[in-house]
Amino acid sequence: MRSRTATWFECKIRYEKTMEDGMQKKVTEAYVVDALSFSEAEERIIEEMSSYISGEFNVTDIKKAPYGEIFFSDLELADRWYKAKLQFITIDEKTEKEKKSTVNYLIQAGSFNGAVKNIDEVMGSTMIDYVIASVAETTLMDVFEHTAPAKKADDKPEFEQQ
């Protein structure tokens, strides 16, 4: 289980999908990408989806995703995405009153119980008091995180260090 903080965008793609019975059907699917801007998010989702969709497709919506962080799983069965709302409990030093702040997370897991387990695994390693306010399965198909291009063996720095 690993977590990643970035600026996330939810993108909706509309295209003709071949169903299990062989029929073509127009579908709209939601994905999440990390990007610095709306235009980069559009560019990234087009690039990612071009390798999966053979025909034409349209980006029908892009909006900033409300996730503070995304918890990725390396388990093969973790094929669903869950939105979790966590409440953090802090004490206001001046008033000495308890204060709750809410943060949304996106969790990759194979089941509802797996999502809760993944939350506890990541958050249990912190010293923060938290309460899981809600966990719900999303309709997201996948999340594409930005990866740095691999360095080639013959890559040389632009300027030699002296």
mmCIF file with all atom_site columns, C-alpha atoms in Angstrom:
data_model
loop_
_atom_site.group_PDB
_atom_site.id
_atom_site.type_symbol
_atom_site.label_atom_id
_atom_site.label_alt_id
_atom_site.label_comp_id
_atom_site.label_asym_id
_atom_site.label_entity_id
_atom_site.label_seq_id
_atom_site.pdbx_PDB_ins_code
_atom_site.Cartn_x
_atom_site.Cartn_y
_atom_site.Cartn_z
_atom_site.occupancy
_atom_site.B_iso_or_equiv
_atom_site.pdbx_formal_charge
_atom_site.auth_seq_id
_atom_site.auth_comp_id
_atom_site.auth_asym_id
_atom_site.auth_atom_id
_atom_site.pdbx_PDB_model_num
ATOM 1   C CA . MET A 1 1   ? 0.000   0.000  0.000   1.00 0.00 ? 1   MET A CA 1
ATOM 2   C CA . ARG A 1 2   ? 1.400   3.381  -0.958  1.00 0.00 ? 2   ARG A CA 1
ATOM 3   C CA . SER A 1 3   ? -0.143  6.806  -0.933  1.00 0.00 ? 3   SER A CA 1
ATOM 4   C CA . ARG A 1 4   ? 0.388   9.737  -3.238  1.00 0.00 ? 4   ARG A CA 1
ATOM 5   C CA . THR A 1 5   ? -0.427  13.415 -2.917  1.00 0.00 ? 5   THR A CA 1
ATOM 6   C CA . ALA A 1 6   ? -0.847  15.416 -6.129  1.00 0.00 ? 6   ALA A CA 1
ATOM 7   C CA . THR A 1 7   ? -3.369  17.577 -7.958  1.00 0.00 ? 7   THR A CA 1
ATOM 8   C CA . TRP A 1 8   ? -5.975  15.142 -9.253  1.00 0.00 ? 8   TRP A CA 1
ATOM 9   C CA . PHE A 1 9   ? -8.552  15.660 -11.997 1.00 0.00 ? 9   PHE A CA 1
ATOM 10  C CA . GLU A 1 10  ? -11.610 13.517 -12.738 1.00 0.00 ? 10  GLU A CA 1
ATOM 11  C CA . CYS A 1 11  ? -12.073 13.094 -16.481 1.00 0.00 ? 11  CYS A CA 1
ATOM 12  C CA . LYS A 1 12  ? -15.075 11.599 -18.258 1.00 0.00 ? 12  LYS A CA 1
ATOM 13  C CA . ILE A 1 13  ? -14.629 9.855  -21.602 1.00 0.00 ? 13  ILE A CA 1
ATOM 14  C CA . ARG A 1 14  ? -17.477 8.966  -23.993 1.00 0.00 ? 14  ARG A CA 1
ATOM 15  C CA . TYR A 1 15  ? -16.988 6.327  -26.670 1.00 0.00 ? 15  TYR A CA 1
ATOM 16  C CA . GLU A 1 16  ? -18.530 3.300  -28.369 1.00 0.00 ? 16  GLU A CA 1
ATOM 17  C CA . LYS A 1 17  ? -17.674 0.181  -26.416 1.00 0.00 ? 17  LYS A CA 1
ATOM 18  C CA . THR A 1 18  ? -18.034 -3.388 -27.640 1.00 0.00 ? 18  THR A CA 1
ATOM 19  C CA . MET A 1 19  ? -20.124 -5.186 -25.048 1.00 0.00 ? 19  MET A CA 1
ATOM 20  C CA . GLU A 1 20  ? -19.805 -8.871 -24.068 1.00 0.00 ? 20  GLU A CA 1
ATOM 21  C CA . ASP A 1 21  ? -22.618 -9.797 -26.486 1.00 0.00 ? 21  ASP A CA 1
ATOM 22  C CA . GLY A 1 22  ? -20.717 -8.131 -29.363 1.00 0.00 ? 22  GLY A CA 1
ATOM 23  C CA . MET A 1 23  ? -23.058 -5.147 -29.604 1.00 0.00 ? 23  MET A CA 1
ATOM 24  C CA . GLN A 1 24  ? -21.730 -1.580 -29.710 1.00 0.00 ? 24  GLN A CA 1
ATOM 25  C CA . LYS A 1 25  ? -22.952 0.774  -26.987 1.00 0.00 ? 25  LYS A CA 1
ATOM 26  C CA . LYS A 1 26  ? -22.110 4.428  -26.232 1.00 0.00 ? 26  LYS A CA 1
ATOM 27  C CA . VAL A 1 27  ? -20.694 4.611  -22.700 1.00 0.00 ? 27  VAL A CA 1
ATOM 28  C CA . THR A 1 28  ? -19.274 7.310  -20.470 1.00 0.00 ? 28  THR A CA 1
ATOM 29  C CA . GLU A 1 29  ? -16.490 6.256  -18.122 1.00 0.00 ? 29  GLU A CA 1
ATOM 30  C CA . ALA A 1 30  ? -14.715 8.219  -15.404 1.00 0.00 ? 30  ALA A CA 1
ATOM 31  C CA . TYR A 1 31  ? -10.967 8.237  -14.806 1.00 0.00 ? 31  TYR A CA 1
ATOM 32  C CA . VAL A 1 32  ? -8.596  10.207 -12.592 1.00 0.00 ? 32  VAL A CA 1
ATOM 33  C CA . VAL A 1 33  ? -5.261  11.692 -13.701 1.00 0.00 ? 33  VAL A CA 1
ATOM 34  C CA . ASP A 1 34  ? -2.742  13.862 -11.926 1.00 0.00 ? 34  ASP A CA 1
ATOM 35  C CA . ALA A 1 35  ? -1.837  17.046 -13.743 1.00 0.00 ? 35  ALA A CA 1
ATOM 36  C CA . LEU A 1 36  ? -0.880  20.654 -13.130 1.00 0.00 ? 36  LEU A CA 1
ATOM 37  C CA . SER A 1 37  ? -3.788  22.178 -15.077 1.00 0.00 ? 37  SER A CA 1
ATOM 38  C CA . PHE A 1 38  ? -7.045  21.365 -16.842 1.00 0.00 ? 38  PHE A CA 1
ATOM 39  C CA . SER A 1 39  ? -5.331  21.443 -20.237 1.00 0.00 ? 39  SER A CA 1
ATOM 40  C CA . GLU A 1 40  ? -2.613  19.051 -19.045 1.00 0.00 ? 40  GLU A CA 1
ATOM 41  C CA . ALA A 1 41  ? -5.311  16.769 -17.583 1.00 0.00 ? 41  ALA A CA 1
ATOM 42  C CA . GLU A 1 42  ? -7.067  16.681 -20.974 1.00 0.00 ? 42  GLU A CA 1
ATOM 43  C CA . GLU A 1 43  ? -3.777  15.958 -22.755 1.00 0.00 ? 43  GLU A CA 1
ATOM 44  C CA . ARG A 1 44  ? -2.912  13.186 -20.270 1.00 0.00 ? 44  ARG A CA 1
ATOM 45  C CA . ILE A 1 45  ? -6.300  11.433 -20.436 1.00 0.00 ? 45  ILE A CA 1
ATOM 46  C CA . ILE A 1 46  ? -6.260  11.512 -24.256 1.00 0.00 ? 46  ILE A CA 1
ATOM 47  C CA . GLU A 1 47  ? -2.738  10.064 -24.253 1.00 0.00 ? 47  GLU A CA 1
ATOM 48  C CA . GLU A 1 48  ? -3.648  7.340  -21.722 1.00 0.00 ? 48  GLU A CA 1
ATOM 49  C CA . MET A 1 49  ? -6.936  6.350  -23.371 1.00 0.00 ? 49  MET A CA 1
ATOM 50  C CA . SER A 1 50  ? -5.524  6.280  -26.916 1.00 0.00 ? 50  SER A CA 1
ATOM 51  C CA . SER A 1 51  ? -3.791  2.999  -26.105 1.00 0.00 ? 51  SER A CA 1
ATOM 52  C CA . TYR A 1 52  ? -7.024  1.421  -24.772 1.00 0.00 ? 52  TYR A CA 1
ATOM 53  C CA . ILE A 1 53  ? -9.696  2.696  -27.165 1.00 0.00 ? 53  ILE A CA 1
ATOM 54  C CA . SER A 1 54  ? -9.350  1.879  -30.858 1.00 0.00 ? 54  SER A CA 1
ATOM 55  C CA . GLY A 1 55  ? -12.106 4.163  -32.182 1.00 0.00 ? 55  GLY A CA 1
ATOM 56  C CA . GLU A 1 56  ? -12.982 7.773  -31.562 1.00 0.00 ? 56  GLU A CA 1
ATOM 57  C CA . PHE A 1 57  ? -13.677 9.102  -28.086 1.00 0.00 ? 57  PHE A CA 1
ATOM 58  C CA . ASN A 1 58  ? -14.492 12.463 -26.548 1.00 0.00 ? 58  ASN A CA 1
ATOM 59  C CA . VAL A 1 59  ? -13.449 14.025 -23.274 1.00 0.00 ? 59  VAL A CA 1
ATOM 60  C CA . THR A 1 60  ? -16.845 15.186 -21.997 1.00 0.00 ? 60  THR A CA 1
ATOM 61  C CA . ASP A 1 61  ? -15.919 16.578 -18.578 1.00 0.00 ? 61  ASP A CA 1
ATOM 62  C CA . ILE A 1 62  ? -12.879 17.507 -16.503 1.00 0.00 ? 62  ILE A CA 1
ATOM 63  C CA . LYS A 1 63  ? -13.081 18.708 -12.918 1.00 0.00 ? 63  LYS A CA 1
ATOM 64  C CA . LYS A 1 64  ? -10.703 18.966 -10.009 1.00 0.00 ? 64  LYS A CA 1
ATOM 65  C CA . ALA A 1 65  ? -11.003 15.819 -7.936  1.00 0.00 ? 65  ALA A CA 1
ATOM 66  C CA . PRO A 1 66  ? -11.694 16.332 -4.231  1.00 0.00 ? 66  PRO A CA 1
ATOM 67  C CA . TYR A 1 67  ? -9.068  13.865 -3.005  1.00 0.00 ? 67  TYR A CA 1
ATOM 68  C CA . GLY A 1 68  ? -6.421  14.911 -0.508  1.00 0.00 ? 68  GLY A CA 1
ATOM 69  C CA . GLU A 1 69  ? -4.473  11.768 -1.292  1.00 0.00 ? 69  GLU A CA 1
ATOM 70  C CA . ILE A 1 70  ? -4.807  8.487  -3.185  1.00 0.00 ? 70  ILE A CA 1
ATOM 71  C CA . PHE A 1 71  ? -3.912  5.141  -1.603  1.00 0.00 ? 71  PHE A CA 1
ATOM 72  C CA . PHE A 1 72  ? -2.716  2.685  -4.270  1.00 0.00 ? 72  PHE A CA 1
ATOM 73  C CA . SER A 1 73  ? -2.639  -1.078 -3.804  1.00 0.00 ? 73  SER A CA 1
ATOM 74  C CA . ASP A 1 74  ? -0.318  -3.533 -5.550  1.00 0.00 ? 74  ASP A CA 1
ATOM 75  C CA . LEU A 1 75  ? -2.737  -6.439 -5.014  1.00 0.00 ? 75  LEU A CA 1
ATOM 76  C CA . GLU A 1 76  ? -4.066  -7.964 -8.241  1.00 0.00 ? 76  GLU A CA 1
ATOM 77  C CA . LEU A 1 77  ? -7.609  -8.215 -6.832  1.00 0.00 ? 77  LEU A CA 1
ATOM 78  C CA . ALA A 1 78  ? -7.668  -4.508 -5.925  1.00 0.00 ? 78  ALA A CA 1
ATOM 79  C CA . ASP A 1 79  ? -9.695  -3.520 -8.987  1.00 0.00 ? 79  ASP A CA 1
ATOM 80  C CA . ARG A 1 80  ? -12.128 -1.007 -7.466  1.00 0.00 ? 80  ARG A CA 1
ATOM 81  C CA . TRP A 1 81  ? -11.862 2.546  -6.205  1.00 0.00 ? 81  TRP A CA 1
ATOM 82  C CA . TYR A 1 82  ? -13.483 3.749  -2.984  1.00 0.00 ? 82  TYR A CA 1
ATOM 83  C CA . LYS A 1 83  ? -14.010 7.308  -1.804  1.00 0.00 ? 83  LYS A CA 1
ATOM 84  C CA . ALA A 1 84  ? -13.353 7.619  1.913   1.00 0.00 ? 84  ALA A CA 1
ATOM 85  C CA . LYS A 1 85  ? -14.200 10.592 4.071   1.00 0.00 ? 85  LYS A CA 1
ATOM 86  C CA . LEU A 1 86  ? -11.939 10.801 7.122   1.00 0.00 ? 86  LEU A CA 1
ATOM 87  C CA . GLN A 1 87  ? -12.343 13.179 10.024  1.00 0.00 ? 87  GLN A CA 1
ATOM 88  C CA . PHE A 1 88  ? -9.247  14.305 11.870  1.00 0.00 ? 88  PHE A CA 1
ATOM 89  C CA . ILE A 1 89  ? -9.584  15.341 15.469  1.00 0.00 ? 89  ILE A CA 1
ATOM 90  C CA . THR A 1 90  ? -7.361  18.139 16.742  1.00 0.00 ? 90  THR A CA 1
ATOM 91  C CA . ILE A 1 91  ? -7.408  20.232 19.901  1.00 0.00 ? 91  ILE A CA 1
ATOM 92  C CA . ASP A 1 92  ? -7.502  24.008 19.529  1.00 0.00 ? 92  ASP A CA 1
ATOM 93  C CA . GLU A 1 93  ? -4.714  25.175 21.844  1.00 0.00 ? 93  GLU A CA 1
ATOM 94  C CA . LYS A 1 94  ? -6.404  28.499 22.695  1.00 0.00 ? 94  LYS A CA 1
ATOM 95  C CA . THR A 1 95  ? -9.921  27.263 23.400  1.00 0.00 ? 95  THR A CA 1
ATOM 96  C CA . GLU A 1 96  ? -8.907  23.682 24.281  1.00 0.00 ? 96  GLU A CA 1
ATOM 97  C CA . LYS A 1 97  ? -11.896 22.465 22.254  1.00 0.00 ? 97  LYS A CA 1
ATOM 98  C CA . GLU A 1 98  ? -11.933 19.470 19.929  1.00 0.00 ? 98  GLU A CA 1
ATOM 99  C CA . LYS A 1 99  ? -12.020 20.414 16.266  1.00 0.00 ? 99  LYS A CA 1
ATOM 100 C CA . LYS A 1 100 ? -12.838 18.036 13.402  1.00 0.00 ? 100 LYS A CA 1
ATOM 101 C CA . SER A 1 101 ? -11.580 18.553 9.874   1.00 0.00 ? 101 SER A CA 1
ATOM 102 C CA . THR A 1 102 ? -12.716 16.360 6.984   1.00 0.00 ? 102 THR A CA 1
ATOM 103 C CA . VAL A 1 103 ? -10.533 15.107 4.127   1.00 0.00 ? 103 VAL A CA 1
ATOM 104 C CA . ASN A 1 104 ? -11.536 12.899 1.169   1.00 0.00 ? 104 ASN A CA 1
ATOM 105 C CA . TYR A 1 105 ? -9.286  10.068 0.038   1.00 0.00 ? 105 TYR A CA 1
ATOM 106 C CA . LEU A 1 106 ? -9.435  7.673  -2.894  1.00 0.00 ? 106 LEU A CA 1
ATOM 107 C CA . ILE A 1 107 ? -8.618  4.078  -1.961  1.00 0.00 ? 107 ILE A CA 1
ATOM 108 C CA . GLN A 1 108 ? -7.806  1.204  -4.311  1.00 0.00 ? 108 GLN A CA 1
ATOM 109 C CA . ALA A 1 109 ? -9.111  -2.131 -3.014  1.00 0.00 ? 109 ALA A CA 1
ATOM 110 C CA . GLY A 1 110 ? -10.946 -5.298 -4.016  1.00 0.00 ? 110 GLY A CA 1
ATOM 111 C CA . SER A 1 111 ? -13.779 -4.896 -1.514  1.00 0.00 ? 111 SER A CA 1
ATOM 112 C CA . PHE A 1 112 ? -15.321 -2.515 1.017   1.00 0.00 ? 112 PHE A CA 1
ATOM 113 C CA . ASN A 1 113 ? -13.534 -4.336 3.874   1.00 0.00 ? 113 ASN A CA 1
ATOM 114 C CA . GLY A 1 114 ? -10.273 -4.174 1.908   1.00 0.00 ? 114 GLY A CA 1
ATOM 115 C CA . ALA A 1 115 ? -10.693 -0.406 1.542   1.00 0.00 ? 115 ALA A CA 1
ATOM 116 C CA . VAL A 1 116 ? -11.183 0.013  5.311   1.00 0.00 ? 116 VAL A CA 1
ATOM 117 C CA . LYS A 1 117 ? -8.150  -2.224 5.945   1.00 0.00 ? 117 LYS A CA 1
ATOM 118 C CA . ASN A 1 118 ? -6.045  -0.137 3.528   1.00 0.00 ? 118 ASN A CA 1
ATOM 119 C CA . ILE A 1 119 ? -7.105  3.095  5.259   1.00 0.00 ? 119 ILE A CA 1
ATOM 120 C CA . ASP A 1 120 ? -6.163  1.690  8.660   1.00 0.00 ? 120 ASP A CA 1
ATOM 121 C CA . GLU A 1 121 ? -2.848  0.411  7.271   1.00 0.00 ? 121 GLU A CA 1
ATOM 122 C CA . VAL A 1 122 ? -1.820  3.823  5.931   1.00 0.00 ? 122 VAL A CA 1
ATOM 123 C CA . MET A 1 123 ? -3.307  5.969  8.696   1.00 0.00 ? 123 MET A CA 1
ATOM 124 C CA . GLY A 1 124 ? -2.218  3.604  11.481  1.00 0.00 ? 124 GLY A CA 1
ATOM 125 C CA . SER A 1 125 ? 1.403   4.489  10.749  1.00 0.00 ? 125 SER A CA 1
ATOM 126 C CA . THR A 1 126 ? 0.659   8.145  11.598  1.00 0.00 ? 126 THR A CA 1
ATOM 127 C CA . MET A 1 127 ? 0.134   9.743  14.991  1.00 0.00 ? 127 MET A CA 1
ATOM 128 C CA . ILE A 1 128 ? -3.070  11.471 13.831  1.00 0.00 ? 128 ILE A CA 1
ATOM 129 C CA . ASP A 1 129 ? -6.402  10.707 15.514  1.00 0.00 ? 129 ASP A CA 1
ATOM 130 C CA . TYR A 1 130 ? -8.969  9.973  12.815  1.00 0.00 ? 130 TYR A CA 1
ATOM 131 C CA . VAL A 1 131 ? -12.459 8.614  12.329  1.00 0.00 ? 131 VAL A CA 1
ATOM 132 C CA . ILE A 1 132 ? -13.688 6.985  9.113   1.00 0.00 ? 132 ILE A CA 1
ATOM 133 C CA . ALA A 1 133 ? -16.881 8.971  8.467   1.00 0.00 ? 133 ALA A CA 1
ATOM 134 C CA . SER A 1 134 ? -17.816 7.130  5.257   1.00 0.00 ? 134 SER A CA 1
ATOM 135 C CA . VAL A 1 135 ? -16.537 4.760  2.586   1.00 0.00 ? 135 VAL A CA 1
ATOM 136 C CA . ALA A 1 136 ? -18.341 4.291  -0.731  1.00 0.00 ? 136 ALA A CA 1
ATOM 137 C CA . GLU A 1 137 ? -17.471 2.541  -3.981  1.00 0.00 ? 137 GLU A CA 1
ATOM 138 C CA . THR A 1 138 ? -17.024 4.912  -6.938  1.00 0.00 ? 138 THR A CA 1
ATOM 139 C CA . THR A 1 139 ? -17.689 4.427  -10.648 1.00 0.00 ? 139 THR A CA 1
ATOM 140 C CA . LEU A 1 140 ? -14.067 5.281  -11.484 1.00 0.00 ? 140 LEU A CA 1
ATOM 141 C CA . MET A 1 141 ? -12.493 2.894  -13.970 1.00 0.00 ? 141 MET A CA 1
ATOM 142 C CA . ASP A 1 142 ? -8.836  3.707  -13.238 1.00 0.00 ? 142 ASP A CA 1
ATOM 143 C CA . VAL A 1 143 ? -6.347  6.248  -11.920 1.00 0.00 ? 143 VAL A CA 1
ATOM 144 C CA . PHE A 1 144 ? -3.354  7.341  -13.978 1.00 0.00 ? 144 PHE A CA 1
ATOM 145 C CA . GLU A 1 145 ? -0.542  8.797  -11.941 1.00 0.00 ? 145 GLU A CA 1
ATOM 146 C CA . HIS A 1 146 ? 2.239   10.792 -13.543 1.00 0.00 ? 146 HIS A CA 1
ATOM 147 C CA . THR A 1 147 ? 5.460   8.848  -13.874 1.00 0.00 ? 147 THR A CA 1
ATOM 148 C CA . ALA A 1 148 ? 8.783   10.381 -14.746 1.00 0.00 ? 148 ALA A CA 1
ATOM 149 C CA . PRO A 1 149 ? 10.258  9.139  -18.014 1.00 0.00 ? 149 PRO A CA 1
ATOM 150 C CA . ALA A 1 150 ? 12.902  6.467  -17.550 1.00 0.00 ? 150 ALA A CA 1
ATOM 151 C CA . LYS A 1 151 ? 16.494  7.637  -17.952 1.00 0.00 ? 151 LYS A CA 1
ATOM 152 C CA . LYS A 1 152 ? 18.381  6.141  -20.827 1.00 0.00 ? 152 LYS A CA 1
ATOM 153 C CA . ALA A 1 153 ? 21.854  4.764  -20.267 1.00 0.00 ? 153 ALA A CA 1
ATOM 154 C CA . ASP A 1 154 ? 23.337  7.240  -22.752 1.00 0.00 ? 154 ASP A CA 1
ATOM 155 C CA . ASP A 1 155 ? 21.613  10.313 -21.256 1.00 0.00 ? 155 ASP A CA 1
ATOM 156 C CA . LYS A 1 156 ? 24.190  12.978 -20.498 1.00 0.00 ? 156 LYS A CA 1
ATOM 157 C CA . PRO A 1 157 ? 23.619  16.109 -18.457 1.00 0.00 ? 157 PRO A CA 1
ATOM 158 C CA . GLU A 1 158 ? 23.094  19.273 -20.487 1.00 0.00 ? 158 GLU A CA 1
ATOM 159 C CA . PHE A 1 159 ? 26.074  20.843 -18.713 1.00 0.00 ? 159 PHE A CA 1
ATOM 160 C CA . GLU A 1 160 ? 29.026  18.862 -17.446 1.00 0.00 ? 160 GLU A CA 1
ATOM 161 C CA . GLN A 1 161 ? 29.670  19.354 -13.747 1.00 0.00 ? 161 GLN A CA 1
ATOM 162 C CA . GLN A 1 162 ? 33.115  20.671 -12.918 1.00 0.00 ? 162 GLN A CA 1
#
